[in-house]
Amino acid sequence: MRFITLVRKELASIWADKQALAIVFVLPLVAMLALGLTGQVGGKMIDNLAAGRTTNIGVVNLDTSVGDPRYVLSEEFIGILGEQSSVSITRYETVYAANVSLFYEHIIGFVVINDGFEFNVSAHLPAFVNFYADALYILAQPLIAMKVNDAIKDFKVAYNFTEDEINFDSDDRYQIPSAVFTSWPMVISTVIMAAGLMLATQSVVGDNPIMRVSLTPSKRFEIISAKVAAYTLLEMAEAAVLVAFPYLALGLNFPGDPFSAWLFCSFIAYCGVSMGVFMSTLATTKLQGSQFFLLGFMVLFILGSGVFIQGLDKVFPMGYCQDGVKLIAYKGVSLLAMWDYIWPQIAFGTVFYVAAFISFKMKKGAI
């Protein structure tokens, strides 16, 4: 009862701050609309992000035709594709097997060499190389297109083809025709983390110990736990809006379970709130709390987004949230199968939860 009283007190103090509520519930929707309707990533930025990234491509060779007796041109083309910079090739016997591998994200896409490839190329007739990219990975399509196009150029030089014998065609798998399809996973993971961090950095330094003491003789662990619980509940309400609004109003009718997608957001909310509460225990003024929020968010965004520095994002929770919510919403993966994406977020949040308790326990003065 004492813990529940503390949680109710936290929620009441949040509810009284209408400006904070507006920031939590209105600004995320504005950001989603802005990114979804006008924030498409430009070609130059795509090229910069794609440069040097490993491209794991599947290949299905269905060609049985005969052309130049000196070569098996379909195999020669696959060999040249595998020699492109940062490309790794996985062979599949059937399109179905490649699709299964793409679903489980063992590859970012796959190339299909259709029957008649060698005959058409040898006769200087148009031959198409089809590839299928994972739409959940924004760089998949441009990466594969770049590698396939380079392979076509090298192939034509190597075998002295001077006409447009080979072209490529592409298709995105798991694509949903919505303006916010690409931006939604990033928005929901970044906004929930940032909002939880922003609000929680004021939770301890801006608290009123007299009000808390008048309610109940609180223990320090109960105080920290109540703050984490209350702000996580608030962030779950925000997550409900961020899941429901694009699903109902922006045509993002993903095949997965909306409830599971919403429930999965509880882990990133826990991370943001726990980190914010810890920073609030370090602050001595509300201004310092705000400064800690800016510091924390910049560190998370620069190191944890995976955009600027690759590899370090595996230490931070936003990437796990973004990838996990894609799988649940866009591929219909069960929440029970998401443990590999859940436990890093739990670990990250718990580290700051424990650190917040230790820091708060060492504070002197009234609690």
Coordinates of C-alpha atoms in Angstrom, one line a residue:
M1 CA 0.0 0.0 0.0
R2 CA 2.9 2.3 0.8
F3 CA 4.4 1.7 -2.7
I4 CA 1.0 2.2 -4.4
T5 CA 0.6 5.5 -2.6
L6 CA 4.0 6.7 -3.8
V7 CA 3.1 5.7 -7.4
R8 CA -0.2 7.5 -7.2
K9 CA 1.6 10.6 -5.8
E10 CA 4.1 10.5 -8.7
L11 CA 1.3 10.2 -11.3
A12 CA -0.7 13.0 -9.7
S13 CA 2.3 15.3 -9.8
I14 CA 2.8 14.5 -13.5
W15 CA -0.9 15.0 -14.3
A16 CA -0.7 18.5 -12.7
D17 CA 2.0 19.5 -15.2
K18 CA 0.0 20.1 -18.4
Q19 CA 3.0 21.3 -20.3
A20 CA 4.9 18.1 -19.7
L21 CA 1.9 16.1 -20.8
A22 CA 1.6 18.1 -24.0
I23 CA 5.2 17.4 -24.7
V24 CA 4.8 13.7 -24.1
F25 CA 1.7 13.1 -26.1
V26 CA 1.5 15.9 -28.8
L27 CA 5.1 16.4 -29.9
P28 CA 5.7 12.8 -30.8
L29 CA 2.7 12.8 -33.1
V30 CA 3.9 16.0 -34.8
A31 CA 7.4 14.4 -35.2
M32 CA 5.9 11.3 -36.7
L33 CA 3.9 13.2 -39.2
A34 CA 6.9 15.4 -40.1
L35 CA 9.2 12.5 -40.6
G36 CA 6.7 10.3 -42.3
L37 CA 5.3 12.9 -44.7
T38 CA 8.4 15.0 -45.5
G39 CA 11.4 13.3 -43.9
Q40 CA 12.3 10.8 -46.6
V41 CA 16.0 10.0 -46.7
G42 CA 17.7 11.5 -49.8
G43 CA 19.8 9.6 -52.3
K44 CA 23.1 11.3 -51.3
M45 CA 22.6 10.5 -47.6
I46 CA 21.7 6.9 -48.5
D47 CA 25.0 6.6 -50.5
N48 CA 27.0 7.9 -47.6
L49 CA 25.3 5.5 -45.1
A50 CA 25.7 2.6 -47.5
A51 CA 29.4 3.1 -48.2
G52 CA 31.6 0.3 -46.8
R53 CA 28.7 -1.7 -45.2
T54 CA 28.8 -5.5 -45.4
T55 CA 26.2 -6.7 -47.9
N56 CA 25.1 -10.3 -47.3
I57 CA 23.1 -11.3 -50.4
G58 CA 21.4 -14.6 -51.2
V59 CA 21.5 -16.0 -54.7
V60 CA 19.1 -18.4 -56.4
N61 CA 20.3 -19.7 -59.8
L62 CA 17.4 -21.1 -61.8
D63 CA 19.1 -20.9 -65.2
T64 CA 19.4 -24.1 -67.2
S65 CA 19.8 -22.6 -70.6
V66 CA 22.8 -23.1 -72.9
G67 CA 24.7 -20.3 -74.7
D68 CA 28.4 -19.8 -75.0
P69 CA 29.9 -23.4 -74.7
R70 CA 33.1 -22.0 -73.1
Y71 CA 31.4 -20.7 -69.9
V72 CA 28.4 -21.1 -67.6
L73 CA 27.6 -17.4 -67.7
S74 CA 25.1 -17.5 -64.8
E75 CA 27.8 -18.9 -62.5
E76 CA 30.3 -16.5 -63.9
F77 CA 28.0 -13.6 -63.1
I78 CA 27.4 -14.9 -59.5
G79 CA 31.2 -15.2 -59.1
I80 CA 31.7 -11.5 -60.1
L81 CA 28.9 -10.4 -57.8
G82 CA 30.6 -12.2 -54.9
E83 CA 33.9 -10.4 -55.7
Q84 CA 32.3 -7.0 -55.2
S85 CA 33.6 -5.0 -52.2
S86 CA 32.1 -6.1 -48.8
V87 CA 29.7 -8.6 -50.4
S88 CA 29.1 -12.1 -49.0
I89 CA 27.1 -14.6 -51.0
T90 CA 24.8 -17.4 -49.7
R91 CA 23.5 -19.9 -52.2
Y92 CA 20.0 -21.2 -52.1
E93 CA 18.4 -23.9 -54.2
T94 CA 14.9 -22.4 -54.3
V95 CA 13.2 -19.0 -54.0
Y96 CA 11.3 -20.4 -51.0
A97 CA 14.5 -21.2 -49.1
A98 CA 15.8 -17.7 -49.8
N99 CA 12.5 -16.1 -48.7
V100 CA 12.7 -18.0 -45.4
S101 CA 16.3 -16.8 -44.8
L102 CA 15.2 -13.3 -45.6
F103 CA 12.4 -13.5 -43.1
Y104 CA 14.8 -14.5 -40.3
E105 CA 17.2 -11.7 -41.5
H106 CA 20.1 -14.0 -42.3
I107 CA 20.4 -12.0 -45.5
I108 CA 19.3 -8.5 -46.5
G109 CA 18.0 -9.6 -49.8
F110 CA 18.5 -12.2 -52.6
V111 CA 19.1 -12.2 -56.3
V112 CA 17.3 -14.6 -58.7
I113 CA 19.0 -15.6 -62.0
N114 CA 16.0 -16.8 -64.0
D115 CA 16.0 -19.5 -66.6
G116 CA 17.1 -18.3 -70.0
F117 CA 19.8 -15.9 -68.7
E118 CA 22.7 -17.5 -70.5
F119 CA 20.9 -18.0 -73.8
N120 CA 19.7 -14.3 -73.8
V121 CA 23.1 -12.9 -72.9
S122 CA 24.9 -15.0 -75.5
A123 CA 22.4 -13.9 -78.2
H124 CA 22.7 -10.3 -77.1
L125 CA 19.0 -10.3 -76.0
P126 CA 17.8 -8.5 -72.8
A127 CA 18.2 -10.6 -69.7
F128 CA 16.9 -9.5 -66.3
V129 CA 18.4 -10.1 -62.9
N130 CA 15.7 -9.8 -60.3
F131 CA 16.5 -9.1 -56.6
Y132 CA 14.3 -8.8 -53.6
A133 CA 15.3 -6.6 -50.6
D134 CA 14.1 -6.5 -47.0
A135 CA 12.1 -3.2 -46.8
L136 CA 12.6 -3.3 -43.0
Y137 CA 16.3 -2.4 -43.6
I138 CA 16.3 1.0 -45.3
L139 CA 19.8 0.4 -46.8
A140 CA 19.0 -3.1 -48.2
Q141 CA 17.6 -1.9 -51.6
P142 CA 20.2 0.7 -52.4
L143 CA 23.0 -1.6 -51.2
I144 CA 22.0 -4.5 -53.3
A145 CA 21.2 -2.3 -56.3
M146 CA 24.7 -0.8 -56.1
K147 CA 26.4 -4.2 -55.9
V148 CA 24.4 -5.8 -58.7
N149 CA 24.9 -2.8 -61.0
D150 CA 28.7 -2.9 -60.4
A151 CA 28.7 -6.6 -61.0
I152 CA 26.8 -6.1 -64.3
K153 CA 29.4 -3.5 -65.4
D154 CA 32.4 -5.8 -64.5
F155 CA 30.7 -8.8 -66.1
K156 CA 30.2 -6.9 -69.4
V157 CA 33.8 -5.8 -69.4
A158 CA 35.1 -9.3 -68.6
Y159 CA 33.1 -11.0 -71.4
N160 CA 33.1 -8.2 -73.9
F161 CA 29.4 -7.4 -73.9
T162 CA 28.9 -3.9 -75.2
E163 CA 25.1 -3.7 -75.4
D164 CA 22.4 -3.6 -72.7
E165 CA 22.3 -7.4 -72.4
I166 CA 21.7 -7.4 -68.7
N167 CA 19.4 -5.2 -66.6
F168 CA 18.1 -5.6 -63.1
D169 CA 14.7 -5.2 -61.5
S170 CA 13.9 -5.0 -57.8
D171 CA 11.1 -5.5 -55.3
D172 CA 10.9 -4.8 -51.6
R173 CA 9.5 -7.5 -49.3
Y174 CA 7.4 -6.7 -46.3
Q175 CA 6.7 -3.2 -47.6
I176 CA 3.5 -1.5 -46.3
P177 CA 2.0 1.4 -48.4
S178 CA 2.1 4.0 -45.6
A179 CA 3.9 7.3 -45.4
V180 CA 5.3 6.4 -42.0
F181 CA 6.4 2.9 -42.8
T182 CA 10.1 3.7 -42.8
S183 CA 10.1 6.3 -40.0
W184 CA 7.7 4.7 -37.4
P185 CA 10.1 2.1 -35.8
M186 CA 12.8 4.8 -35.4
V187 CA 10.3 7.4 -34.1
I188 CA 8.7 5.1 -31.5
S189 CA 12.0 3.8 -30.1
T190 CA 13.7 7.2 -30.0
V191 CA 10.7 9.2 -28.7
I192 CA 9.8 6.8 -25.9
M193 CA 13.4 6.6 -24.7
A194 CA 13.9 10.4 -25.0
A195 CA 10.6 11.3 -23.3
G196 CA 11.2 8.9 -20.4
L197 CA 14.7 10.3 -20.0
M198 CA 13.5 13.9 -20.1
L199 CA 10.7 13.5 -17.5
A200 CA 12.6 11.3 -15.2
T201 CA 15.7 13.6 -15.0
Q202 CA 13.4 16.0 -13.0
S203 CA 11.8 13.2 -10.8
V204 CA 14.2 13.3 -7.9
V205 CA 15.8 16.7 -8.0
G206 CA 12.4 18.4 -8.4
D207 CA 10.6 16.3 -5.8
N208 CA 9.1 17.6 -2.6
P209 CA 10.2 15.5 0.4
I210 CA 7.7 17.1 2.7
M211 CA 4.7 16.0 0.6
R212 CA 6.2 12.5 0.4
V213 CA 6.8 12.3 4.2
S214 CA 3.2 13.5 4.9
L215 CA 1.9 10.6 2.7
T216 CA 3.9 7.7 4.1
P217 CA 7.2 6.9 6.0
S218 CA 8.9 6.0 2.8
K219 CA 12.0 3.9 2.3
R220 CA 14.6 4.9 -0.3
F221 CA 14.2 1.8 -2.4
E222 CA 10.4 2.3 -2.4
I223 CA 10.8 5.9 -3.6
I224 CA 13.1 5.0 -6.5
S225 CA 10.9 2.0 -7.5
A226 CA 7.8 4.2 -7.4
K227 CA 9.3 6.8 -9.6
V228 CA 10.4 4.2 -12.1
A229 CA 7.0 2.5 -12.1
A230 CA 5.0 5.7 -12.4
Y231 CA 7.0 7.2 -15.3
T232 CA 7.1 3.8 -17.1
L233 CA 3.3 3.7 -16.9
L234 CA 3.2 7.2 -18.3
E235 CA 5.5 6.2 -21.2
M236 CA 3.3 3.1 -21.9
A237 CA 0.4 5.5 -22.3
E238 CA 2.5 7.4 -24.8
A239 CA 3.5 4.2 -26.6
A240 CA -0.2 3.3 -26.9
V241 CA -0.8 6.6 -28.8
L242 CA 2.3 6.0 -31.0
V243 CA 1.1 2.5 -31.9
A244 CA -2.6 3.3 -32.4
F245 CA -2.4 6.7 -34.2
P246 CA -0.4 5.5 -37.3
Y247 CA -2.2 2.2 -37.3
L248 CA -5.7 3.8 -37.4
A249 CA -5.0 7.2 -39.1
L250 CA -2.0 6.8 -41.4
G251 CA -2.6 3.5 -43.1
L252 CA 0.1 1.6 -41.2
N253 CA -1.9 -1.6 -41.1
F254 CA 0.9 -3.9 -40.2
P255 CA 0.2 -7.7 -40.1
G256 CA 1.6 -8.1 -36.6
D257 CA -0.3 -7.8 -33.3
P258 CA -0.6 -4.2 -32.2
F259 CA -1.0 -5.2 -28.5
S260 CA 2.3 -7.1 -28.7
A261 CA 4.0 -4.2 -30.3
W262 CA 2.7 -1.9 -27.6
L263 CA 3.8 -4.3 -24.8
F264 CA 7.3 -4.6 -26.3
C265 CA 7.7 -0.8 -25.9
S266 CA 7.6 -1.3 -22.1
F267 CA 11.2 -2.3 -22.2
I268 CA 12.5 0.8 -23.9
A269 CA 10.3 2.9 -21.6
Y270 CA 11.9 1.2 -18.6
C271 CA 15.4 1.9 -20.0
G272 CA 14.7 5.6 -20.5
V273 CA 13.0 6.1 -17.1
S274 CA 15.7 4.2 -15.2
M275 CA 18.5 6.2 -16.8
G276 CA 16.6 9.5 -16.2
V277 CA 16.0 8.7 -12.5
F278 CA 19.7 7.9 -12.0
M279 CA 20.7 11.2 -13.6
S280 CA 18.2 13.0 -11.4
T281 CA 19.8 11.6 -8.3
L282 CA 23.1 13.2 -9.4
A283 CA 21.6 16.6 -10.1
T284 CA 21.4 19.3 -7.4
T285 CA 19.1 21.7 -9.3
K286 CA 16.3 21.4 -11.9
L287 CA 18.6 23.1 -14.4
Q288 CA 21.2 20.5 -13.8
G289 CA 18.6 17.8 -14.4
S290 CA 17.8 19.4 -17.8
Q291 CA 21.4 19.5 -18.7
F292 CA 21.8 15.8 -17.7
F293 CA 18.9 15.0 -20.1
L294 CA 20.6 16.8 -23.0
L295 CA 23.9 15.0 -22.2
G296 CA 22.2 11.6 -21.9
F297 CA 20.2 12.0 -25.1
M298 CA 23.1 13.1 -27.2
V299 CA 25.2 10.1 -26.0
L300 CA 22.3 7.7 -26.7
F301 CA 21.7 9.2 -30.2
I302 CA 25.3 9.5 -31.3
L303 CA 26.6 6.2 -29.9
G304 CA 23.4 4.2 -29.7
S305 CA 21.6 4.9 -32.9
G306 CA 24.0 3.0 -35.2
V307 CA 24.0 5.9 -37.7
F308 CA 27.2 7.5 -36.7
I309 CA 29.2 4.7 -35.1
Q310 CA 28.6 1.0 -36.0
G311 CA 29.0 -1.6 -33.4
L312 CA 28.5 0.5 -30.2
D313 CA 24.7 0.5 -30.8
K314 CA 24.6 -3.1 -29.5
V315 CA 25.4 -1.7 -26.0
F316 CA 22.4 0.7 -26.1
P317 CA 18.7 -0.2 -26.1
M318 CA 17.3 1.9 -29.0
G319 CA 18.6 -0.4 -31.7
Y320 CA 17.1 -3.5 -30.0
C321 CA 13.8 -1.7 -29.6
Q322 CA 13.7 -0.5 -33.2
D323 CA 14.6 -4.0 -34.7
G324 CA 12.3 -5.8 -32.3
V325 CA 9.2 -3.6 -33.0
K326 CA 9.8 -4.1 -36.8
L327 CA 9.8 -7.9 -36.4
I328 CA 6.6 -7.8 -34.2
A329 CA 4.7 -5.3 -36.3
Y330 CA 5.9 -5.9 -39.8
K331 CA 6.6 -9.6 -39.8
G332 CA 4.1 -10.8 -37.2
V333 CA 6.8 -12.4 -35.0
S334 CA 5.5 -13.5 -31.6
L335 CA 6.5 -11.5 -28.5
L336 CA 7.6 -14.8 -26.9
A337 CA 10.2 -15.2 -29.6
M338 CA 11.8 -11.8 -28.9
W339 CA 14.0 -12.7 -26.0
D340 CA 17.2 -11.8 -27.8
Y341 CA 15.8 -8.2 -28.2
I342 CA 14.3 -8.0 -24.7
W343 CA 17.1 -9.0 -22.3
P344 CA 19.6 -6.3 -23.5
Q345 CA 17.0 -3.7 -22.7
I346 CA 16.2 -5.2 -19.3
A347 CA 19.9 -5.4 -18.5
F348 CA 20.5 -1.7 -19.6
G349 CA 17.5 -0.4 -17.5
T350 CA 18.4 -2.5 -14.5
V351 CA 21.9 -1.2 -14.4
F352 CA 20.7 2.3 -14.1
Y353 CA 17.9 1.3 -11.7
V354 CA 20.4 -0.2 -9.3
A355 CA 22.7 2.8 -9.8
A356 CA 19.9 5.2 -9.1
F357 CA 19.1 3.4 -5.8
I358 CA 22.8 3.4 -4.7
S359 CA 23.2 7.1 -5.6
F360 CA 19.9 8.0 -3.8
K361 CA 20.9 6.0 -0.8
M362 CA 24.2 7.9 -0.5
K363 CA 22.3 11.3 -0.5
K364 CA 22.2 13.1 2.8
G365 CA 19.3 15.1 4.1
A366 CA 15.5 14.7 4.0
I367 CA 14.0 12.1 1.7

